[in-house]
Amino acid sequence: MGGSADKGSGDFTDQGVIVTASCSVPASNPAGVTVTGWDPTTWERTVSRTFTVPAEAVVAEADDVASPLVELCADNFPGVGTSEEGPRAVAATRLRQLFDKDFSRMAVVLVDRETEATGVGYVDTSGKLTRLSGEQGEDFADAPREENAVFAQDGSAVWFTETDSSDRVRIASRSVSGDHAATEQGSGDGRYMDGAGLALAGDPVRGLFGKEVRVSHDGRRATTFITGRGFNVADVPQRSALFKVGGAKAAGIPFEADCYPYGWVDDVTVLCGPRLDKADDPERRNSFWTLDTARLDGTADLPKGALGDPIIPATDRKNTVRAISADGKQLIFASLQGTRLDFFVSATSPGATPKKITAGSADKALSVGDVLEWR
């Protein structure tokens, strides 16, 4: 499974491409991750690369080690059925950051099956594994627990977290060059943060440890779910931090906004859908709308004019955003009606008319795995 597949010798263009990632976990062969570029006008496959997952890489929840790769490969094991909820929502930032900017390398968490020590590294499309963490020392100490491996987009380093026996989380990085020594970037109390992951933002890069972190286009803001407070919007802090009560400063999204944040339309505007199965407001039932985060004042009240009008008509369909264009003017969503699954493209402006995507290859592109990026 090493090497590229199909048009794998090509490059991912800087614009006009939708990038998807899917995981295959056969019963007897190594797991593989395939990253594919699609032309969003014709739905032709333009480039595809496959990464062979090393045997020592963490790929299953049973390993009890946090890694975006585990999330990507969920529901792909032999005998595991597909979700009845339809395709996944547009990927959180950490899934995109499994890979460097040009999708030539993929970050992995590596586990010693005997000691359960974990470290980080990366694999390229030729199947070559590069270990960045050193061997465990012989001193009487806890086994290293490096996890949540993600790539700096310039490819210079793999970032990770390490949690000690008192639940203190350390955010650190290892350069892909030199001696790969760990550089500490920040730390904090990780209690009550089960299910959190690591995402990177800003320039210089900072690590953000939290749940469902989605970073804005300019890297200055992020949405995140904070236990005890619900969904929040935070300015990216000056140094790496944890998104939790008492951690990085964040403004709660008012309950009245009924906003599950799918991602960013621009540097300050979030694309929302209902938090639960459908909105209480009948005009917003299974629709989408925008939220101007610049208007949030940190109170529980929804500021006037912060919430946009419904984008698509209210229906009984279950709709899930799969992708948001780089300019924020379009979205692609999956629409489930009974057992029938269709895909639509729509403007992100209120009152838009969704257009069904009829190309047969679009179903193949959008119904499996995750959409990482729409450049």
Short mmCIF file of C-alpha atoms in Angstrom, two decimals:
data_model
loop_
_atom_site.label_atom_id
_atom_site.label_comp_id
_atom_site.label_asym_id
_atom_site.label_seq_id
_atom_site.Cartn_x
_atom_site.Cartn_y
_atom_site.Cartn_z
CA MET A 1 0.00 0.00 0.00
CA GLY A 2 3.08 2.23 0.08
CA GLY A 3 3.45 4.87 -2.58
CA SER A 4 0.85 6.87 -4.40
CA ALA A 5 -2.25 5.59 -6.11
CA ASP A 6 -3.92 6.66 -9.35
CA LYS A 7 -2.71 10.19 -10.09
CA GLY A 8 -0.50 10.22 -7.03
CA SER A 9 2.52 11.74 -8.79
CA GLY A 10 0.70 15.08 -9.11
CA ASP A 11 0.47 17.90 -6.62
CA PHE A 12 -2.42 19.37 -4.69
CA THR A 13 -3.12 22.74 -6.27
CA ASP A 14 -3.37 25.86 -4.12
CA GLN A 15 -6.96 26.53 -5.12
CA GLY A 16 -9.95 24.90 -6.79
CA VAL A 17 -9.65 21.55 -5.03
CA ILE A 18 -11.55 19.66 -2.33
CA VAL A 19 -9.30 17.38 -0.29
CA THR A 20 -10.73 14.29 1.39
CA ALA A 21 -9.14 11.62 3.58
CA SER A 22 -10.36 8.11 4.21
CA CYS A 23 -8.98 5.19 6.15
CA SER A 24 -8.98 1.51 5.23
CA VAL A 25 -8.31 -1.10 7.90
CA PRO A 26 -8.33 -4.54 6.24
CA ALA A 27 -8.38 -7.70 8.32
CA SER A 28 -4.96 -8.94 7.22
CA ASN A 29 -3.13 -6.02 5.55
CA PRO A 30 -1.66 -2.81 7.02
CA ALA A 31 -4.08 0.06 7.50
CA GLY A 32 -3.89 2.78 4.89
CA VAL A 33 -4.94 6.43 4.68
CA THR A 34 -5.80 7.81 1.26
CA VAL A 35 -5.83 11.55 0.66
CA THR A 36 -7.57 12.61 -2.56
CA GLY A 37 -8.03 15.88 -4.41
CA TRP A 38 -11.29 16.46 -6.31
CA ASP A 39 -12.26 19.13 -8.80
CA PRO A 40 -15.42 20.65 -7.22
CA THR A 41 -16.88 21.58 -10.62
CA THR A 42 -16.50 18.22 -12.41
CA TRP A 43 -15.87 15.95 -9.40
CA GLU A 44 -13.01 14.31 -11.24
CA ARG A 45 -10.20 12.97 -9.09
CA THR A 46 -7.11 15.09 -9.67
CA VAL A 47 -4.56 13.54 -7.28
CA SER A 48 -4.51 10.71 -4.76
CA ARG A 49 -1.89 9.60 -2.25
CA THR A 50 -1.92 6.66 0.11
CA PHE A 51 0.00 6.41 3.37
CA THR A 52 0.69 2.98 4.81
CA VAL A 53 0.13 3.11 8.55
CA PRO A 54 3.09 1.54 10.43
CA ALA A 55 2.28 -1.49 12.57
CA GLU A 56 3.36 0.36 15.71
CA ALA A 57 1.17 3.38 15.02
CA VAL A 58 -1.92 3.98 17.14
CA VAL A 59 -4.95 3.53 14.90
CA ALA A 60 -7.67 2.02 17.11
CA GLU A 61 -9.56 3.25 20.14
CA ALA A 62 -8.61 0.05 21.96
CA ASP A 63 -5.08 1.47 22.28
CA ASP A 64 -6.50 4.14 24.64
CA VAL A 65 -4.13 6.73 23.22
CA ALA A 66 -5.33 10.00 21.71
CA SER A 67 -4.52 10.58 18.04
CA PRO A 68 -6.41 12.27 15.19
CA LEU A 69 -5.67 9.12 13.21
CA VAL A 70 -7.93 7.15 15.56
CA GLU A 71 -10.78 9.54 14.76
CA LEU A 72 -10.13 9.35 11.02
CA CYS A 73 -10.15 5.55 11.07
CA ALA A 74 -13.22 5.15 13.29
CA ASP A 75 -15.89 2.86 11.80
CA ASN A 76 -13.43 1.43 9.27
CA PHE A 77 -12.54 -1.83 10.98
CA PRO A 78 -13.75 -5.18 9.63
CA GLY A 79 -17.23 -5.96 10.90
CA VAL A 80 -17.99 -2.36 11.93
CA GLY A 81 -21.03 -0.89 10.20
CA THR A 82 -21.32 2.65 8.90
CA SER A 83 -23.05 5.31 10.95
CA GLU A 84 -26.78 5.73 10.56
CA GLU A 85 -26.33 9.46 11.12
CA GLY A 86 -24.92 10.01 7.65
CA PRO A 87 -21.54 11.51 6.71
CA ARG A 88 -19.45 13.36 9.25
CA ALA A 89 -19.43 17.13 9.59
CA VAL A 90 -16.60 19.20 8.13
CA ALA A 91 -13.43 18.06 9.87
CA ALA A 92 -12.09 19.76 12.98
CA THR A 93 -8.74 21.50 12.50
CA ARG A 94 -6.70 18.69 14.07
CA LEU A 95 -7.71 16.23 11.33
CA ARG A 96 -6.39 18.54 8.62
CA GLN A 97 -3.20 18.91 10.64
CA LEU A 98 -2.44 15.21 10.56
CA PHE A 99 -0.68 16.23 7.35
CA ASP A 100 1.74 18.95 6.32
CA LYS A 101 0.66 21.64 3.87
CA ASP A 102 1.18 19.64 0.66
CA PHE A 103 0.00 16.29 2.09
CA SER A 104 3.40 14.66 1.64
CA ARG A 105 3.78 13.48 5.26
CA MET A 106 1.39 12.26 7.95
CA ALA A 107 1.97 12.54 11.72
CA VAL A 108 1.58 9.39 13.79
CA VAL A 109 1.61 8.36 17.43
CA LEU A 110 3.77 5.27 17.99
CA VAL A 111 3.29 2.81 20.83
CA ASP A 112 5.61 0.25 22.41
CA ARG A 113 3.21 -2.68 22.85
CA GLU A 114 5.30 -4.07 25.72
CA THR A 115 5.74 -0.97 27.93
CA GLU A 116 2.80 1.04 26.47
CA ALA A 117 5.15 4.01 26.11
CA THR A 118 4.15 6.32 23.26
CA GLY A 119 6.10 8.70 21.05
CA VAL A 120 5.60 10.63 17.82
CA GLY A 121 6.87 10.46 14.27
CA TYR A 122 5.69 10.71 10.71
CA VAL A 123 5.32 8.57 7.60
CA ASP A 124 5.65 9.62 3.97
CA THR A 125 3.91 8.24 0.90
CA SER A 126 6.76 5.85 0.19
CA GLY A 127 5.99 4.12 3.49
CA LYS A 128 9.11 5.39 5.26
CA LEU A 129 8.62 5.94 8.98
CA THR A 130 10.68 8.61 10.76
CA ARG A 131 10.73 8.40 14.55
CA LEU A 132 11.09 11.72 16.33
CA SER A 133 10.91 10.51 19.96
CA GLY A 134 13.86 8.81 21.58
CA GLU A 135 13.90 5.43 23.24
CA GLN A 136 12.56 5.14 26.79
CA GLY A 137 15.29 5.48 29.40
CA GLU A 138 16.17 2.73 31.83
CA ASP A 139 15.48 4.85 34.93
CA PHE A 140 12.59 3.95 37.21
CA ALA A 141 9.94 6.35 35.86
CA ASP A 142 6.58 6.57 34.15
CA ALA A 143 6.45 5.50 30.51
CA PRO A 144 6.47 8.47 28.11
CA ARG A 145 2.93 9.32 26.95
CA GLU A 146 3.29 11.52 23.87
CA GLU A 147 0.03 11.67 21.90
CA ASN A 148 -2.20 13.92 19.76
CA ALA A 149 0.47 14.23 17.05
CA VAL A 150 -0.18 16.97 14.46
CA PHE A 151 2.01 18.61 11.83
CA ALA A 152 3.03 22.25 11.70
CA GLN A 153 1.77 23.24 8.27
CA ASP A 154 5.23 24.34 7.10
CA GLY A 155 6.40 20.79 7.81
CA SER A 156 9.07 21.91 10.28
CA ALA A 157 7.84 20.05 13.36
CA VAL A 158 5.37 17.60 14.81
CA TRP A 159 3.49 18.91 17.84
CA PHE A 160 2.04 16.71 20.56
CA THR A 161 0.74 16.57 24.12
CA GLU A 162 1.96 14.61 27.11
CA THR A 163 -0.14 14.01 30.22
CA ASP A 164 1.48 13.07 33.53
CA SER A 165 0.03 11.04 36.39
CA SER A 166 -1.51 14.16 37.98
CA ASP A 167 -3.40 15.01 34.74
CA ARG A 168 -1.18 17.95 33.90
CA VAL A 169 -1.01 18.37 30.11
CA ARG A 170 2.17 19.55 28.45
CA ILE A 171 2.07 20.88 24.87
CA ALA A 172 5.39 20.38 23.07
CA SER A 173 6.95 19.98 19.62
CA ARG A 174 9.75 18.01 18.01
CA SER A 175 11.57 19.37 14.98
CA VAL A 176 11.79 17.07 11.95
CA SER A 177 15.45 18.12 11.60
CA GLY A 178 18.39 17.99 14.00
CA ASP A 179 18.20 15.82 17.10
CA HIS A 180 14.36 16.08 17.37
CA ALA A 181 14.63 17.29 20.97
CA ALA A 182 11.30 18.22 22.54
CA THR A 183 10.53 21.93 22.93
CA GLU A 184 7.93 22.72 25.59
CA GLN A 185 5.29 25.16 24.32
CA GLY A 186 2.83 25.36 27.23
CA SER A 187 1.05 23.37 29.93
CA GLY A 188 -2.03 23.31 32.14
CA ASP A 189 -4.40 21.25 34.26
CA GLY A 190 -6.03 18.67 31.98
CA ARG A 191 -8.73 17.40 34.33
CA TYR A 192 -12.27 17.24 32.92
CA MET A 193 -10.91 17.39 29.36
CA ASP A 194 -11.61 13.83 28.22
CA GLY A 195 -11.89 13.74 24.44
CA ALA A 196 -9.81 16.87 23.88
CA GLY A 197 -7.29 17.07 21.03
CA LEU A 198 -4.51 19.36 19.82
CA ALA A 199 -4.82 21.94 17.05
CA LEU A 200 -2.31 24.54 15.87
CA ALA A 201 -2.99 28.17 15.05
CA GLY A 202 -1.32 31.49 14.35
CA ASP A 203 2.13 32.71 13.33
CA PRO A 204 4.22 32.01 15.32
CA VAL A 205 2.41 28.74 15.87
CA ARG A 206 0.59 28.06 19.13
CA GLY A 207 -0.93 24.80 20.31
CA LEU A 208 -4.59 24.76 21.37
CA PHE A 209 -5.73 21.79 23.45
CA GLY A 210 -9.50 21.46 23.50
CA LYS A 211 -12.61 19.77 22.14
CA GLU A 212 -13.85 20.30 18.56
CA VAL A 213 -11.39 23.13 17.92
CA ARG A 214 -11.91 24.87 14.57
CA VAL A 215 -9.50 27.68 13.76
CA SER A 216 -10.44 30.76 11.72
CA HIS A 217 -8.87 31.51 8.34
CA ASP A 218 -6.40 34.05 9.76
CA GLY A 219 -5.48 31.84 12.70
CA ARG A 220 -6.57 34.44 15.25
CA ARG A 221 -9.79 32.89 16.56
CA ALA A 222 -11.12 29.43 17.29
CA THR A 223 -14.38 27.79 18.26
CA THR A 224 -14.28 25.06 20.88
CA PHE A 225 -16.53 23.08 23.21
CA ILE A 226 -15.74 23.68 26.88
CA THR A 227 -17.15 21.26 29.45
CA GLY A 228 -19.55 23.14 31.69
CA ARG A 229 -19.89 26.07 29.29
CA GLY A 230 -20.84 24.63 25.91
CA PHE A 231 -19.54 26.08 22.63
CA ASN A 232 -17.28 29.10 22.87
CA VAL A 233 -15.31 31.49 20.67
CA ALA A 234 -11.79 32.37 21.79
CA ASP A 235 -9.08 34.69 20.57
CA VAL A 236 -5.97 32.59 20.01
CA PRO A 237 -3.75 33.34 23.03
CA GLN A 238 -0.18 34.58 22.81
CA ARG A 239 1.16 31.17 23.81
CA SER A 240 -0.04 27.59 23.73
CA ALA A 241 -2.96 26.97 26.07
CA LEU A 242 -5.80 24.69 27.17
CA PHE A 243 -9.42 25.54 26.32
CA LYS A 244 -11.28 24.87 29.57
CA VAL A 245 -12.99 26.70 32.41
CA GLY A 246 -10.24 28.75 34.04
CA GLY A 247 -7.96 28.27 31.02
CA ALA A 248 -7.67 30.43 27.90
CA LYS A 249 -10.14 33.33 27.83
CA ALA A 250 -13.23 32.54 25.73
CA ALA A 251 -16.69 34.00 25.13
CA GLY A 252 -19.60 31.59 25.31
CA ILE A 253 -21.94 31.33 22.34
CA PRO A 254 -25.34 32.35 23.76
CA PHE A 255 -27.87 29.57 24.08
CA GLU A 256 -30.33 31.65 22.03
CA ALA A 257 -28.02 31.36 18.99
CA ASP A 258 -28.62 27.57 18.99
CA CYS A 259 -25.26 27.27 17.22
CA TYR A 260 -23.24 24.16 16.50
CA PRO A 261 -20.19 25.79 14.83
CA TYR A 262 -19.27 23.95 11.62
CA GLY A 263 -16.44 26.30 10.69
CA TRP A 264 -15.56 29.80 9.58
CA VAL A 265 -17.02 31.78 6.68
CA ASP A 266 -14.44 34.55 7.18
CA ASP A 267 -12.12 35.72 9.95
CA VAL A 268 -14.96 36.63 12.34
CA THR A 269 -18.08 34.82 11.07
CA VAL A 270 -18.99 31.27 12.05
CA LEU A 271 -21.29 28.97 10.07
CA CYS A 272 -23.86 27.42 12.43
CA GLY A 273 -26.35 24.59 12.42
CA PRO A 274 -28.73 23.39 15.15
CA ARG A 275 -27.03 22.16 18.31
CA LEU A 276 -29.42 19.22 18.54
CA ASP A 277 -31.34 17.29 15.87
CA LYS A 278 -33.30 20.33 14.77
CA ALA A 279 -33.73 23.97 15.75
CA ASP A 280 -36.60 25.10 17.98
CA ASP A 281 -37.28 27.97 15.58
CA PRO A 282 -39.40 26.40 12.78
CA GLU A 283 -37.80 28.74 10.20
CA ARG A 284 -34.37 27.35 11.09
CA ARG A 285 -35.33 23.68 11.24
CA ASN A 286 -32.41 21.71 9.77
CA SER A 287 -31.09 24.90 8.15
CA PHE A 288 -27.80 26.80 8.56
CA TRP A 289 -27.03 30.40 9.53
CA THR A 290 -24.09 32.61 10.43
CA LEU A 291 -22.95 34.15 13.71
CA ASP A 292 -20.89 37.36 13.85
CA THR A 293 -18.46 36.52 16.66
CA ALA A 294 -17.12 40.09 16.76
CA ARG A 295 -20.42 41.10 18.39
CA LEU A 296 -20.20 38.61 21.26
CA ASP A 297 -19.64 40.44 24.53
CA GLY A 298 -19.07 37.55 26.91
CA THR A 299 -22.58 37.67 28.37
CA ALA A 300 -25.35 35.08 28.06
CA ASP A 301 -27.42 37.44 25.90
CA LEU A 302 -27.37 37.27 22.11
CA PRO A 303 -26.32 40.70 20.78
CA LYS A 304 -28.68 42.32 18.30
CA GLY A 305 -27.71 41.64 14.71
CA ALA A 306 -25.22 38.90 15.55
CA LEU A 307 -27.30 36.07 14.09
CA GLY A 308 -27.86 35.77 10.36
CA ASP A 309 -31.12 34.69 8.73
CA PRO A 310 -31.60 31.04 7.61
CA ILE A 311 -29.49 30.10 4.58
CA ILE A 312 -31.50 27.16 3.20
CA PRO A 313 -35.23 26.45 3.51
CA ALA A 314 -36.47 24.59 6.59
CA THR A 315 -37.22 20.92 5.86
CA ASP A 316 -37.49 17.58 7.63
CA ARG A 317 -34.14 16.52 6.12
CA LYS A 318 -31.10 15.88 8.33
CA ASN A 319 -28.44 18.20 6.90
CA THR A 320 -24.72 18.20 7.71
CA VAL A 321 -22.09 20.61 6.41
CA ARG A 322 -19.32 18.69 4.66
CA ALA A 323 -17.21 21.56 3.31
CA ILE A 324 -16.90 25.35 3.31
CA SER A 325 -15.15 27.08 0.42
CA ALA A 326 -11.96 29.04 1.10
CA ASP A 327 -13.69 32.34 0.34
CA GLY A 328 -16.63 31.42 2.56
CA LYS A 329 -19.19 32.02 -0.16
CA GLN A 330 -20.24 28.40 -0.70
CA LEU A 331 -20.92 25.31 1.35
CA ILE A 332 -21.52 21.66 0.48
CA PHE A 333 -23.83 19.67 2.69
CA ALA A 334 -25.04 16.10 3.00
CA SER A 335 -28.81 15.72 3.19
CA LEU A 336 -30.32 12.57 4.63
CA GLN A 337 -34.03 11.87 4.08
CA GLY A 338 -34.97 8.49 5.45
CA THR A 339 -32.21 6.25 4.08
CA ARG A 340 -31.61 8.36 0.96
CA LEU A 341 -28.45 10.45 0.99
CA ASP A 342 -27.93 13.37 -1.41
CA PHE A 343 -25.36 16.15 -1.60
CA PHE A 344 -26.05 19.80 -2.32
CA VAL A 345 -24.03 22.95 -2.91
CA SER A 346 -25.34 26.29 -1.68
CA ALA A 347 -24.32 29.88 -1.26
CA THR A 348 -23.78 30.90 2.37
CA SER A 349 -26.02 33.95 2.00
CA PRO A 350 -29.52 33.91 3.56
CA GLY A 351 -32.34 32.57 1.40
CA ALA A 352 -30.04 30.57 -0.89
CA THR A 353 -31.42 27.84 -3.15
CA PRO A 354 -29.45 24.59 -2.75
CA LYS A 355 -28.41 22.86 -5.98
CA LYS A 356 -28.18 19.07 -6.00
CA ILE A 357 -24.79 17.65 -7.00
CA THR A 358 -25.57 15.06 -9.64
CA ALA A 359 -22.10 13.85 -10.63
CA GLY A 360 -21.83 10.19 -9.67
CA SER A 361 -18.24 10.57 -8.50
CA ALA A 362 -19.32 13.22 -5.98
CA ASP A 363 -21.08 10.54 -3.97
CA LYS A 364 -17.83 8.59 -3.79
CA ALA A 365 -15.92 11.69 -2.78
CA LEU A 366 -18.31 12.97 -0.12
CA SER A 367 -19.92 9.93 1.48
CA VAL A 368 -16.77 8.36 2.95
CA GLY A 369 -14.18 9.68 5.38
CA ASP A 370 -13.61 13.36 6.09
CA VAL A 371 -13.37 16.51 3.99
CA LEU A 372 -10.16 18.14 5.17
CA GLU A 373 -10.08 21.26 3.08
CA TRP A 374 -11.72 23.20 0.22
CA ARG A 375 -8.97 25.33 -1.22
#
